[in-house]
Short mmCIF file of C-alpha atoms and ligand atoms in Angstrom, two decimals:
data_model
loop_
_atom_site.label_atom_id
_atom_site.label_comp_id
_atom_site.label_asym_id
_atom_site.label_seq_id
_atom_site.Cartn_x
_atom_site.Cartn_y
_atom_site.Cartn_z
CA MET Y 40 205.78 96.90 93.73
CA HIS Y 41 207.46 93.72 92.14
CA TYR Y 42 206.03 90.20 92.73
CA ASP Y 43 206.98 86.77 91.55
CA TYR Y 44 203.30 85.96 90.81
CA ILE Y 45 200.14 87.96 90.52
CA ILE Y 46 196.81 86.20 90.43
CA ILE Y 47 193.75 88.16 89.19
CA GLY Y 48 190.38 87.05 90.75
CA GLY Y 49 189.20 86.38 94.16
CA GLY Y 50 186.85 83.56 93.20
CA ILE Y 51 187.48 79.88 94.11
CA VAL Y 52 189.76 79.23 91.19
CA GLY Y 53 192.03 82.23 91.93
CA LEU Y 54 192.22 81.39 95.69
CA SER Y 55 192.95 77.77 95.06
CA THR Y 56 195.70 78.74 92.62
CA ALA Y 57 197.18 81.36 94.92
CA LEU Y 58 197.34 78.93 97.84
CA GLN Y 59 198.90 76.09 95.93
CA LEU Y 60 201.43 78.38 94.35
CA GLN Y 61 202.46 79.63 97.82
CA GLN Y 62 202.59 76.18 99.08
CA ARG Y 63 204.93 75.06 96.33
CA TYR Y 64 207.09 78.23 96.39
CA PRO Y 65 207.05 79.47 99.99
CA ASP Y 66 209.80 82.01 99.40
CA HIS Y 67 208.08 83.71 96.46
CA LYS Y 68 206.21 86.91 96.74
CA ILE Y 69 202.55 86.26 95.62
CA LEU Y 70 199.73 88.81 95.26
CA LEU Y 71 196.07 88.23 94.53
CA LEU Y 72 194.08 91.16 93.13
CA GLU Y 73 190.29 91.26 93.42
CA LYS Y 74 188.17 94.11 92.06
CA GLU Y 75 185.32 93.80 94.59
CA ASP Y 76 185.38 94.78 98.24
CA ALA Y 77 185.14 91.09 99.32
CA LEU Y 78 186.14 87.66 97.91
CA ALA Y 79 183.67 85.40 96.20
CA ARG Y 80 181.23 88.06 95.16
CA HIS Y 81 180.56 86.55 91.62
CA GLN Y 82 180.05 82.97 90.49
CA THR Y 83 181.61 81.46 93.48
CA GLY Y 84 179.20 83.28 95.87
CA HIS Y 85 176.09 82.73 93.69
CA ASN Y 86 175.88 79.07 92.96
CA SER Y 87 174.04 75.82 93.92
CA GLY Y 88 176.74 74.81 96.41
CA VAL Y 89 176.92 71.27 94.90
CA ILE Y 90 179.99 69.06 95.05
CA HIS Y 91 179.51 67.29 91.79
CA SER Y 92 180.47 63.64 91.11
CA GLY Y 93 181.54 64.12 87.44
CA ILE Y 94 178.97 61.84 86.06
CA TYR Y 95 177.95 63.96 82.84
CA TYR Y 96 181.41 64.69 81.31
CA PRO Y 97 182.99 63.04 78.43
CA PRO Y 98 185.95 60.69 79.31
CA GLY Y 99 189.27 62.52 78.71
CA SER Y 100 187.79 66.00 79.17
CA PHE Y 101 189.27 68.43 81.78
CA LYS Y 102 185.79 68.48 83.34
CA ALA Y 103 185.82 64.68 83.76
CA ARG Y 104 189.36 64.60 85.27
CA PHE Y 105 189.17 67.67 87.45
CA CYS Y 106 185.60 67.19 88.73
CA ARG Y 107 186.28 63.73 90.15
CA ALA Y 108 189.54 64.62 91.58
CA GLY Y 109 188.08 67.96 92.80
CA ALA Y 110 185.13 66.35 94.54
CA ALA Y 111 187.54 64.15 96.59
CA ALA Y 112 189.94 67.08 97.18
CA THR Y 113 187.17 69.35 98.15
CA VAL Y 114 185.78 66.93 100.73
CA ALA Y 115 189.25 66.30 102.19
CA TYR Y 116 189.88 69.99 102.54
CA CYS Y 117 186.62 70.62 104.22
CA GLU Y 118 187.14 67.81 106.62
CA GLN Y 119 190.63 68.93 107.35
CA ARG Y 120 189.55 72.53 107.86
CA GLY Y 121 186.25 71.93 109.74
CA ILE Y 122 184.10 73.38 106.96
CA ALA Y 123 180.40 72.10 107.08
CA LEU Y 124 179.66 69.61 104.34
CA ARG Y 125 177.06 66.96 103.73
CA ARG Y 126 176.78 64.19 101.16
CA PRO Y 127 173.07 63.42 100.69
CA GLY Y 128 173.56 62.05 97.21
CA LYS Y 129 171.54 62.91 94.16
CA LEU Y 130 168.96 61.41 91.88
CA ILE Y 131 168.73 62.14 88.19
CA VAL Y 132 165.17 61.41 87.17
CA ALA Y 133 163.76 60.50 83.65
CA CYS Y 134 160.23 61.54 83.08
CA ASP Y 135 159.50 60.34 79.53
CA GLN Y 136 160.84 57.87 77.00
CA HIS Y 137 163.30 60.17 75.40
CA GLU Y 138 164.78 61.03 78.80
CA LEU Y 139 164.82 57.37 79.66
CA LEU Y 140 167.07 56.67 76.75
CA ARG Y 141 169.50 59.50 77.67
CA LEU Y 142 169.35 58.33 81.37
CA GLU Y 143 170.56 54.88 80.12
CA LYS Y 144 173.45 56.42 78.39
CA LEU Y 145 174.25 58.46 81.41
CA TYR Y 146 174.18 55.28 83.54
CA THR Y 147 176.63 53.59 81.27
CA LEU Y 148 178.93 56.66 81.28
CA SER Y 149 178.79 56.63 85.06
CA LYS Y 150 180.12 53.07 85.14
CA SER Y 151 182.96 53.96 82.66
CA HIS Y 152 183.85 56.77 85.11
CA GLY Y 153 184.01 54.20 87.87
CA LEU Y 154 181.30 56.04 89.86
CA ALA Y 155 179.26 54.22 92.57
CA THR Y 156 175.74 54.66 90.90
CA ALA Y 157 172.52 52.63 91.16
CA TRP Y 158 169.65 52.31 88.77
CA LEU Y 159 166.31 52.82 90.48
CA SER Y 160 162.93 51.80 89.09
CA ALA Y 161 159.97 54.10 89.29
CA GLY Y 162 158.79 52.26 92.46
CA GLU Y 163 162.19 52.44 94.14
CA LEU Y 164 162.41 56.08 93.32
CA ASN Y 165 159.14 56.80 94.86
CA GLU Y 166 160.02 54.76 97.91
CA GLN Y 167 163.27 56.88 98.43
CA GLU Y 168 161.67 60.13 97.62
CA PRO Y 169 157.80 59.96 98.08
CA HIS Y 170 157.21 63.47 96.61
CA ILE Y 171 159.15 62.72 93.37
CA ARG Y 172 157.80 60.94 90.29
CA GLY Y 173 159.63 59.49 87.25
CA LEU Y 174 160.00 56.50 85.10
CA ALA Y 175 163.44 55.62 86.51
CA ALA Y 176 166.37 57.40 88.20
CA ILE Y 177 170.10 57.17 88.74
CA LEU Y 178 171.30 57.39 92.27
CA VAL Y 179 174.68 59.04 92.57
CA ASP Y 180 175.63 58.62 96.28
CA SER Y 181 178.79 60.69 96.40
CA THR Y 182 177.17 64.12 95.53
CA GLY Y 183 177.61 66.61 98.34
CA ILE Y 184 176.71 70.17 99.33
CA VAL Y 185 178.84 72.91 100.78
CA ASP Y 186 179.10 76.64 100.98
CA TYR Y 187 181.86 77.62 98.48
CA ARG Y 188 182.19 80.98 100.16
CA GLU Y 189 183.34 79.22 103.30
CA ILE Y 190 185.90 77.32 101.32
CA VAL Y 191 187.25 80.61 99.76
CA ARG Y 192 187.41 82.28 103.16
CA GLN Y 193 189.51 79.36 104.49
CA LEU Y 194 191.69 79.28 101.26
CA ALA Y 195 192.40 82.97 101.84
CA ARG Y 196 193.37 82.43 105.46
CA ASP Y 197 195.71 79.61 104.52
CA PHE Y 198 197.23 81.69 101.73
CA ALA Y 199 197.80 84.68 104.02
CA ALA Y 200 199.16 82.46 106.82
CA LEU Y 201 201.91 81.38 104.28
CA GLY Y 202 202.79 84.94 103.46
CA GLY Y 203 200.51 85.47 100.53
CA ARG Y 204 198.92 88.98 100.07
CA ILE Y 205 195.36 89.68 98.98
CA GLU Y 206 194.21 93.20 97.82
CA LEU Y 207 190.59 93.99 97.44
CA ASN Y 208 189.12 96.93 95.53
CA GLN Y 209 191.92 96.50 92.92
CA GLU Y 210 190.38 96.31 89.46
CA VAL Y 211 193.04 95.38 86.84
CA ILE Y 212 192.47 97.79 83.92
CA SER Y 213 195.50 97.09 81.83
CA LEU Y 214 198.22 94.54 81.27
CA ALA Y 215 201.44 94.79 79.32
CA GLU Y 216 203.85 91.87 78.78
CA THR Y 217 207.48 92.38 78.15
CA ARG Y 218 210.37 89.82 77.80
CA ASP Y 219 211.14 89.87 81.63
CA ALA Y 220 207.85 90.91 83.34
CA VAL Y 221 204.15 91.73 83.17
CA GLN Y 222 203.11 95.27 84.08
CA VAL Y 223 199.72 95.21 85.94
CA ARG Y 224 197.88 98.45 86.22
CA THR Y 225 194.75 98.75 88.44
CA ALA Y 226 192.62 101.92 88.90
CA ARG Y 227 194.85 102.76 92.08
CA ASP Y 228 198.26 101.19 91.62
CA GLU Y 229 200.84 99.74 89.39
CA PHE Y 230 202.53 96.40 89.93
CA ALA Y 231 205.07 94.27 88.06
CA THR Y 232 205.22 90.49 88.14
CA ARG Y 233 207.46 87.85 86.73
CA PHE Y 234 204.28 85.76 86.00
CA LEU Y 235 200.53 86.46 85.78
CA LEU Y 236 197.67 84.05 86.29
CA ALA Y 237 194.29 85.34 85.29
CA CYS Y 238 191.20 83.76 86.94
CA GLY Y 239 188.72 86.44 86.13
CA GLY Y 240 185.50 84.38 85.54
CA LEU Y 241 182.98 86.64 83.85
CA GLN Y 242 185.84 89.00 82.74
CA SER Y 243 188.23 86.30 81.44
CA ASP Y 244 187.88 87.35 77.77
CA ARG Y 245 188.64 90.98 78.59
CA LEU Y 246 191.71 90.07 80.54
CA ALA Y 247 192.95 87.88 77.63
CA ARG Y 248 192.16 90.77 75.14
CA MET Y 249 194.31 93.16 77.33
CA LEU Y 250 197.32 91.13 76.18
CA ASP Y 251 196.07 90.45 72.60
CA LEU Y 252 196.16 86.68 73.19
CA ALA Y 253 195.08 84.73 70.13
CA VAL Y 254 191.80 83.43 71.64
CA ASP Y 255 188.62 82.80 69.77
CA PHE Y 256 185.83 83.26 72.32
CA ARG Y 257 183.81 85.74 74.16
CA ILE Y 258 182.05 85.39 77.53
CA ILE Y 259 178.26 85.51 77.11
CA PRO Y 260 176.53 85.79 80.49
CA VAL Y 261 173.98 83.11 81.26
CA ARG Y 262 171.78 84.09 84.20
CA GLY Y 263 170.81 81.24 86.64
CA GLU Y 264 167.60 82.14 88.51
CA TYR Y 265 166.62 80.38 91.68
CA TYR Y 266 163.62 80.16 94.05
CA ARG Y 267 163.52 79.16 97.62
CA LEU Y 268 160.96 76.81 99.10
CA PRO Y 269 159.09 77.94 102.27
CA GLU Y 270 160.05 76.48 105.71
CA HIS Y 271 157.17 74.01 105.74
CA ARG Y 272 158.54 72.38 102.53
CA ARG Y 273 161.92 71.60 104.05
CA ASP Y 274 161.21 67.95 104.29
CA LEU Y 275 160.23 67.72 100.62
CA VAL Y 276 163.26 65.82 99.51
CA ARG Y 277 166.26 64.16 101.22
CA ARG Y 278 168.52 64.08 98.26
CA LEU Y 279 169.37 66.49 95.37
CA ILE Y 280 166.84 65.95 92.61
CA TYR Y 281 167.94 66.62 89.02
CA PRO Y 282 166.15 66.20 85.63
CA VAL Y 283 168.03 64.53 82.73
CA PRO Y 284 169.94 67.51 81.21
CA ALA Y 285 168.95 68.85 77.73
CA PRO Y 286 171.13 67.21 75.06
CA ASP Y 287 174.16 69.15 73.84
CA MET Y 288 173.74 71.97 76.54
CA PRO Y 289 176.19 72.51 79.33
CA PHE Y 290 173.40 73.33 81.82
CA LEU Y 291 171.97 70.65 84.01
CA GLY Y 292 168.31 71.80 84.25
CA VAL Y 293 166.28 73.15 87.10
CA HIS Y 294 166.84 71.02 90.07
CA ILE Y 295 165.75 70.83 93.77
CA THR Y 296 168.72 71.29 96.04
CA PRO Y 297 168.89 71.05 99.78
CA MET Y 298 171.51 73.61 100.66
CA ILE Y 299 174.04 73.30 103.54
CA ASP Y 300 172.21 76.06 105.57
CA GLY Y 301 168.91 74.06 105.42
CA THR Y 302 167.32 76.11 102.71
CA ILE Y 303 165.83 74.21 99.73
CA THR Y 304 166.41 75.87 96.44
CA VAL Y 305 164.69 75.24 93.02
CA GLY Y 306 166.87 76.18 90.03
CA PRO Y 307 168.86 77.52 88.32
CA ASN Y 308 167.39 78.03 84.87
CA ALA Y 309 169.78 79.28 82.07
CA VAL Y 310 168.68 82.61 80.63
CA PHE Y 311 171.01 84.27 78.11
CA ALA Y 312 171.54 87.69 79.65
CA TRP Y 313 172.82 91.12 78.63
CA ARG Y 314 174.70 91.99 81.83
CA ARG Y 315 177.61 90.08 83.23
CA GLU Y 316 177.64 91.16 86.86
CA ALA Y 317 174.04 92.21 87.70
CA TYR Y 318 172.92 90.15 90.78
CA ASP Y 319 170.19 91.02 93.18
CA ASP Y 320 172.71 92.36 95.64
CA ILE Y 321 175.52 93.86 93.59
CA GLY Y 322 175.96 95.24 90.08
CA LYS Y 323 172.83 97.27 89.85
CA GLU Y 324 174.89 100.47 90.30
CA ARG Y 325 176.86 99.89 87.16
CA PRO Y 326 174.68 100.96 84.19
CA GLY Y 327 177.78 101.99 82.16
CA ARG Y 328 179.19 98.40 82.51
CA SER Y 329 175.85 96.92 81.41
CA VAL Y 330 175.97 98.83 78.22
CA ARG Y 331 179.55 97.63 77.53
CA ASP Y 332 178.46 94.11 78.24
CA ALA Y 333 175.56 94.30 75.76
CA VAL Y 334 177.86 95.96 73.08
CA ASP Y 335 180.56 93.28 73.66
CA SER Y 336 177.88 90.62 73.02
CA VAL Y 337 176.22 92.03 69.96
CA THR Y 338 179.37 93.01 68.12
CA PHE Y 339 180.64 89.42 68.41
CA SER Y 340 179.66 87.31 65.46
CA GLY Y 341 179.52 84.20 67.61
CA PHE Y 342 176.74 85.69 69.61
CA TRP Y 343 174.42 85.77 66.58
CA ARG Y 344 175.56 82.36 65.42
CA MET Y 345 174.73 81.11 68.96
CA GLY Y 346 171.33 82.55 68.65
CA GLY Y 347 170.80 80.74 65.34
CA LYS Y 348 171.71 77.46 66.97
CA TYR Y 349 170.13 77.73 70.30
CA TRP Y 350 167.24 80.15 69.87
CA ARG Y 351 164.56 77.46 70.79
CA PHE Y 352 166.23 76.69 74.14
CA ALA Y 353 166.88 80.37 74.81
CA LEU Y 354 163.39 81.46 73.95
CA GLY Y 355 161.90 78.72 76.33
CA GLU Y 356 164.12 79.79 79.24
CA ALA Y 357 163.36 83.49 78.65
CA ILE Y 358 159.66 82.85 78.72
CA ASN Y 359 159.73 80.74 81.75
CA SER Y 360 161.90 83.30 83.56
CA LEU Y 361 158.99 85.79 83.12
CA SER Y 362 156.28 83.61 84.60
CA LYS Y 363 156.51 81.36 87.71
CA ARG Y 364 153.97 79.06 86.13
CA GLY Y 365 156.25 78.40 83.13
CA TYR Y 366 159.18 77.91 85.48
CA LEU Y 367 157.26 75.39 87.45
CA LYS Y 368 156.46 73.26 84.46
CA SER Y 369 160.21 72.22 84.34
CA VAL Y 370 159.85 71.10 88.04
CA HIS Y 371 156.33 69.67 87.76
CA LYS Y 372 157.37 66.84 85.53
CA TYR Y 373 159.28 65.24 88.43
CA CYS Y 374 157.68 67.08 91.45
CA PRO Y 375 154.03 67.79 90.58
CA GLU Y 376 152.84 68.94 94.01
CA LEU Y 377 154.80 72.27 94.10
CA GLY Y 378 152.67 75.48 93.51
CA VAL Y 379 153.56 78.96 92.54
CA GLU Y 380 153.00 79.95 96.17
CA ASP Y 381 155.89 77.59 97.04
CA LEU Y 382 158.38 79.73 94.97
CA GLN Y 383 159.91 82.48 97.05
CA ALA Y 384 162.54 84.96 95.97
CA TYR Y 385 166.25 83.89 96.07
CA PRO Y 386 169.35 85.49 94.62
CA ALA Y 387 170.39 84.65 91.16
CA GLY Y 388 173.83 83.85 89.77
CA VAL Y 389 175.45 84.66 86.44
CA ARG Y 390 177.47 81.91 84.56
CA ALA Y 391 180.51 82.99 82.56
CA GLN Y 392 179.89 80.96 79.38
CA ALA Y 393 182.55 81.00 76.75
CA VAL Y 394 181.13 81.11 73.18
CA THR Y 395 183.35 80.67 70.08
CA ARG Y 396 183.12 82.67 66.78
CA ASP Y 397 181.17 79.76 65.20
CA GLY Y 398 178.39 80.22 67.88
CA SER Y 399 179.36 76.97 69.88
CA LEU Y 400 179.10 77.01 73.55
CA VAL Y 401 182.48 75.83 75.03
CA HIS Y 402 181.74 72.85 77.13
CA ASP Y 403 185.11 72.04 78.59
CA PHE Y 404 187.36 74.09 80.71
CA LEU Y 405 189.55 76.30 78.57
CA PHE Y 406 193.02 77.68 79.28
CA ALA Y 407 195.23 80.06 77.24
CA GLU Y 408 198.72 81.31 77.64
CA SER Y 409 201.42 83.60 76.57
CA PRO Y 410 205.16 83.42 77.60
CA ARG Y 411 204.52 85.14 80.97
CA THR Y 412 200.79 84.53 81.59
CA LEU Y 413 198.23 81.76 82.07
CA HIS Y 414 194.52 82.40 81.63
CA VAL Y 415 191.59 80.39 82.85
CA CYS Y 416 189.20 81.30 80.05
CA ASN Y 417 186.20 79.03 80.55
CA ALA Y 418 185.43 77.74 84.03
CA PRO Y 419 181.68 77.30 84.44
CA SER Y 420 180.11 74.51 86.50
CA PRO Y 421 181.57 72.24 87.88
CA ALA Y 422 184.49 74.66 88.33
CA ALA Y 423 183.78 75.26 92.01
CA THR Y 424 184.08 71.43 92.62
CA SER Y 425 187.12 71.31 90.45
CA ALA Y 426 188.92 74.30 91.74
CA LEU Y 427 191.66 72.56 93.67
CA PRO Y 428 192.79 70.43 90.63
CA ILE Y 429 192.45 73.47 88.33
CA GLY Y 430 194.91 75.30 90.63
CA ALA Y 431 197.21 72.36 90.72
CA HIS Y 432 197.04 72.08 86.88
CA LEU Y 433 198.15 75.80 86.60
CA CYS Y 434 201.00 75.29 89.08
CA ASP Y 435 202.11 72.12 87.00
CA LYS Y 436 201.95 74.11 83.81
CA LEU Y 437 204.21 76.79 85.34
CA ALA Y 438 206.63 74.11 86.74
CA ALA Y 439 206.65 72.17 83.33
CA SER Y 440 207.51 75.34 81.46
CA GLY Y 441 210.36 76.18 83.77
CA ARG Y 442 208.73 79.62 84.44
CA TYR Y 443 208.59 79.43 88.21
C1 LIG X 229 174.07 79.67 88.93
C2 LIG X 229 175.25 78.98 89.12
C3 LIG X 229 175.22 77.72 89.74
C4 LIG X 229 176.42 76.93 89.85
N1 LIG X 229 176.39 75.81 90.53
C5 LIG X 229 177.61 75.13 90.79
C6 LIG X 229 177.67 74.07 91.62
O1 LIG X 229 176.63 73.66 92.22
N2 LIG X 229 178.84 73.32 91.69
C7 LIG X 229 179.90 73.70 91.01
O2 LIG X 229 180.97 73.06 91.22
N3 LIG X 229 179.89 74.80 90.18
C8 LIG X 229 178.79 75.62 90.09
N4 LIG X 229 178.74 76.70 89.41
C9 LIG X 229 180.02 77.14 88.82
C10 LIG X 229 180.99 77.74 89.74
O3 LIG X 229 180.34 78.74 90.61
C11 LIG X 229 182.00 78.54 88.92
O4 LIG X 229 182.50 77.71 87.94
C12 LIG X 229 183.24 78.98 89.87
O5 LIG X 229 182.67 79.70 90.92
C13 LIG X 229 184.14 79.77 89.01
O6 LIG X 229 185.08 80.39 89.89
P1 LIG X 229 186.00 81.52 89.41
O7 LIG X 229 186.95 81.87 90.46
O8 LIG X 229 186.54 81.06 88.10
O9 LIG X 229 185.04 82.73 88.99
P2 LIG X 229 184.41 83.82 89.96
O10 LIG X 229 183.85 83.24 91.19
O11 LIG X 229 183.36 84.59 89.06
O12 LIG X 229 185.60 84.74 90.34
C14 LIG X 229 186.25 85.62 89.42
C15 LIG X 229 186.79 86.83 90.20
O13 LIG X 229 187.60 87.57 89.31
C16 LIG X 229 187.37 88.92 89.72
N5 LIG X 229 187.84 89.75 88.66
C17 LIG X 229 187.34 89.71 87.34
N6 LIG X 229 188.00 90.69 86.59
C18 LIG X 229 188.80 91.30 87.33
C19 LIG X 229 189.71 92.35 87.21
N7 LIG X 229 189.86 93.08 86.07
N8 LIG X 229 190.44 92.85 88.27
C20 LIG X 229 190.45 92.18 89.49
N9 LIG X 229 189.55 91.24 89.76
C21 LIG X 229 188.80 90.80 88.65
C22 LIG X 229 185.83 89.04 89.94
O14 LIG X 229 185.48 90.15 90.58
C23 LIG X 229 185.58 87.73 90.66
O15 LIG X 229 185.62 87.79 92.07
C24 LIG X 229 177.61 77.45 89.28
C25 LIG X 229 177.64 78.78 88.68
C26 LIG X 229 176.55 79.52 88.59
C27 LIG X 229 176.62 80.89 88.14
#
């Protein structure tokens, strides 16, 4: 079977890319391959559901550009397609003098991004959110919430309506690039395509390695564990409540998030993990893959260098993951009234975090390419918010290279 484009990955980045390609090239034959039996089974289906504003990211980075554009595009798409969405806004709360200094820098950054933010004193914070304490807070009005699985389902319907094809249960196991085409082999079939786009999330390094791309990173899984608050706590907060993030880490810290279905979650933490796809609902049945995941991590020199750099953070998160009391400490500093009895089980997610050979965590979105392939290598948060501009970026890269 011969296609013009094959996209690997039925997460939000793959679907966004597939739809926008089909919109640009309505006559082209486009196929999306997903290894699971449904779309959005990995990061896209296990996240906080936040439409981020883009406040944290350095000017000029892909994250800063795509997150701001993505927030607007996501809201517009949801409104157009009737997907439930709310914009309660969020508060970033500083609880000590160190955090206050970092909050001030964040406030300045928010203004340079042109975001509508407001500085709240301790009193104003307490007035807005009576259950939350802090020395000061930034209010980011535009932050929203949505169910990204709903967006993926709609993107898939729109893609199929334009003639695009999606095949589930098709795990790509090998790739071979020639001068004229890319051969794509799955466990069941073989396909050829003029051009390939890999949006494989937690498997992005393996997909790049199938083609021997000169990339210097490996995906290290970072588990994000959540709790759910009981029904009687549903009026605890009106807005999303975030701590000031730890310096130099790409994770935003355990936050309180009212979800679009009315649930309030607490989380996620960031625990360096051995398994890439072990969730509470899927992945348990794949012990062979878990061994491969662990071997891939420990045989990568960057993994050990990362341990040397971030061991203090990693150890703290690992300890708090084992004890609800430890976990609660990170929440108590801004919401002291929650107790261990308030933390109910909720499914975890696993972030695909690219780490380079020198042990650095890659903060920005990362792309790689060969003559007939484009790869999304690092697309952690806020890539769900940013998925529409990431898809447009990939389409633009194809068009600019004349390879469409
Ligand atoms: C705990 C957590 C909280 C987050 N919170 C937010 C948030 O609030 N807001 C936000 O914007 N972002 C958030 N993110 C980030 C966001 O969820 C991800 O950045 C985004 O979903 C990435 O989408 P993706 O399509 O690249 O990856 P994925 O959703 O992981 O999709 C990749 C797909 O590729 C498939 N695949 C991989 N290899 C193959 C293969 N060989 N053959 C066929 N198919 C393959 C996989 O099965 C998978 O379906 C969060 C992430 C986590 C984990």
